[in-house]
Tab-separated table of C-alpha atoms in Angstrom:
chain	number	residue	atom	x	y	z
A	16	MET	CA	81.185	-21.014	35.206
A	17	LEU	CA	83.817	-18.702	36.992
A	18	ILE	CA	87.509	-18.403	36.406
A	19	ARG	CA	89.243	-17.558	39.388
A	20	GLY	CA	92.774	-15.747	38.792
A	21	ASP	CA	94.741	-16.538	36.203
A	22	ALA	CA	94.655	-19.135	33.514
A	23	PRO	CA	97.737	-19.446	31.609
A	24	ALA	CA	98.085	-20.806	28.308
A	25	PHE	CA	100.930	-22.562	27.287
A	26	GLU	CA	102.484	-24.985	24.516
A	27	LEU	CA	103.485	-28.596	24.512
A	28	ALA	CA	105.767	-30.131	22.198
A	29	SER	CA	105.101	-34.307	21.809
A	30	ASN	CA	106.695	-36.372	18.938
A	31	LYS	CA	104.339	-35.290	16.396
A	32	CYS	CA	103.170	-31.590	16.932
A	33	ARG	CA	102.586	-29.266	19.387
A	34	TYR	CA	99.728	-28.191	21.461
A	35	LEU	CA	98.044	-25.065	23.237
A	36	ILE	CA	96.902	-26.064	26.369
A	37	ALA	CA	95.547	-24.314	29.259
A	38	ALA	CA	95.327	-24.442	33.028
A	39	VAL	CA	92.324	-23.112	34.857
A	40	ILE	CA	91.231	-22.443	38.815
A	41	PHE	CA	87.328	-22.404	39.060
A	42	SER	CA	85.592	-20.779	42.115
A	43	ALA	CA	84.458	-23.193	44.708
A	44	GLY	CA	80.878	-24.050	44.097
A	45	SER	CA	81.228	-23.462	40.050
A	46	GLN	CA	80.533	-26.472	37.675
A	47	PHE	CA	83.308	-27.204	35.048
A	48	ASP	CA	82.238	-27.263	31.240
A	49	GLY	CA	84.888	-27.837	28.954
A	50	ALA	CA	83.186	-27.809	26.056
A	51	GLY	CA	81.083	-24.540	26.825
A	52	LEU	CA	84.547	-22.840	27.698
A	53	LEU	CA	85.966	-23.972	24.635
A	54	GLN	CA	82.876	-22.873	22.387
A	55	ALA	CA	82.922	-19.386	23.964
A	56	MET	CA	86.749	-19.238	23.213
A	57	GLN	CA	85.768	-19.792	19.487
A	58	ASN	CA	83.639	-16.743	19.449
A	59	LYS	CA	86.600	-14.567	21.015
A	60	PHE	CA	89.785	-16.111	19.678
A	61	ALA	CA	91.301	-16.748	16.288
A	62	ARG	CA	91.789	-20.724	15.761
A	63	PHE	CA	95.373	-20.899	16.311
A	64	LYS	CA	94.998	-19.329	19.681
A	65	GLN	CA	92.461	-21.368	20.896
A	66	PRO	CA	93.658	-24.199	23.398
A	67	LYS	CA	93.194	-27.954	22.448
A	68	ARG	CA	92.780	-28.808	26.020
A	69	ILE	CA	91.736	-27.040	29.421
A	70	PHE	CA	93.142	-28.806	32.841
A	71	VAL	CA	91.594	-27.655	36.093
A	72	VAL	CA	94.061	-27.578	38.485
A	73	ALA	CA	93.796	-26.694	42.407
A	74	GLU	CA	96.404	-24.156	42.224
A	75	LEU	CA	98.943	-23.079	39.826
A	76	PRO	CA	102.887	-23.329	40.670
A	77	ARG	CA	104.436	-19.896	41.050
A	78	ASN	CA	107.718	-18.557	41.764
A	79	SER	CA	109.051	-16.066	44.375
A	80	MET	CA	107.615	-13.223	42.548
A	81	GLY	CA	104.129	-14.507	42.007
A	82	MET	CA	104.698	-15.366	38.431
A	83	VAL	CA	102.610	-18.642	37.157
A	84	GLN	CA	105.685	-21.179	36.412
A	85	LYS	CA	104.602	-22.609	32.902
A	86	ASN	CA	107.560	-24.890	32.893
A	87	ILE	CA	106.240	-26.790	36.006
A	88	LEU	CA	102.885	-27.257	34.587
A	89	ARG	CA	104.426	-28.441	31.080
A	90	GLN	CA	106.101	-31.387	33.126
A	91	ARG	CA	102.851	-31.879	34.922
A	92	PHE	CA	101.138	-32.381	31.441
A	93	ILE	CA	103.423	-33.655	28.930
A	94	ASP	CA	102.513	-37.228	29.397
A	95	THR	CA	98.649	-35.953	28.055
A	96	PHE	CA	100.116	-36.149	24.648
A	97	GLU	CA	102.983	-38.422	24.518
A	98	THR	CA	102.113	-41.742	22.287
């Protein structure tokens, strides 16, 4: 499983609580194993730094300076946690 480029983590706030999630781009031909990726993070990151969900995206939205626009990613995935 190869992650290509950036893998930004960002916070989403719902009515009840906040969630840390991540968006990743995988290299062509690699197979996504979300459970395996989350398991690998358990050994490397403190629990509060581990994302609750991981989303695979084709590309990350960037501004004119090349920085990832997390606000657009938040808007894209906010409905995931709304109840």
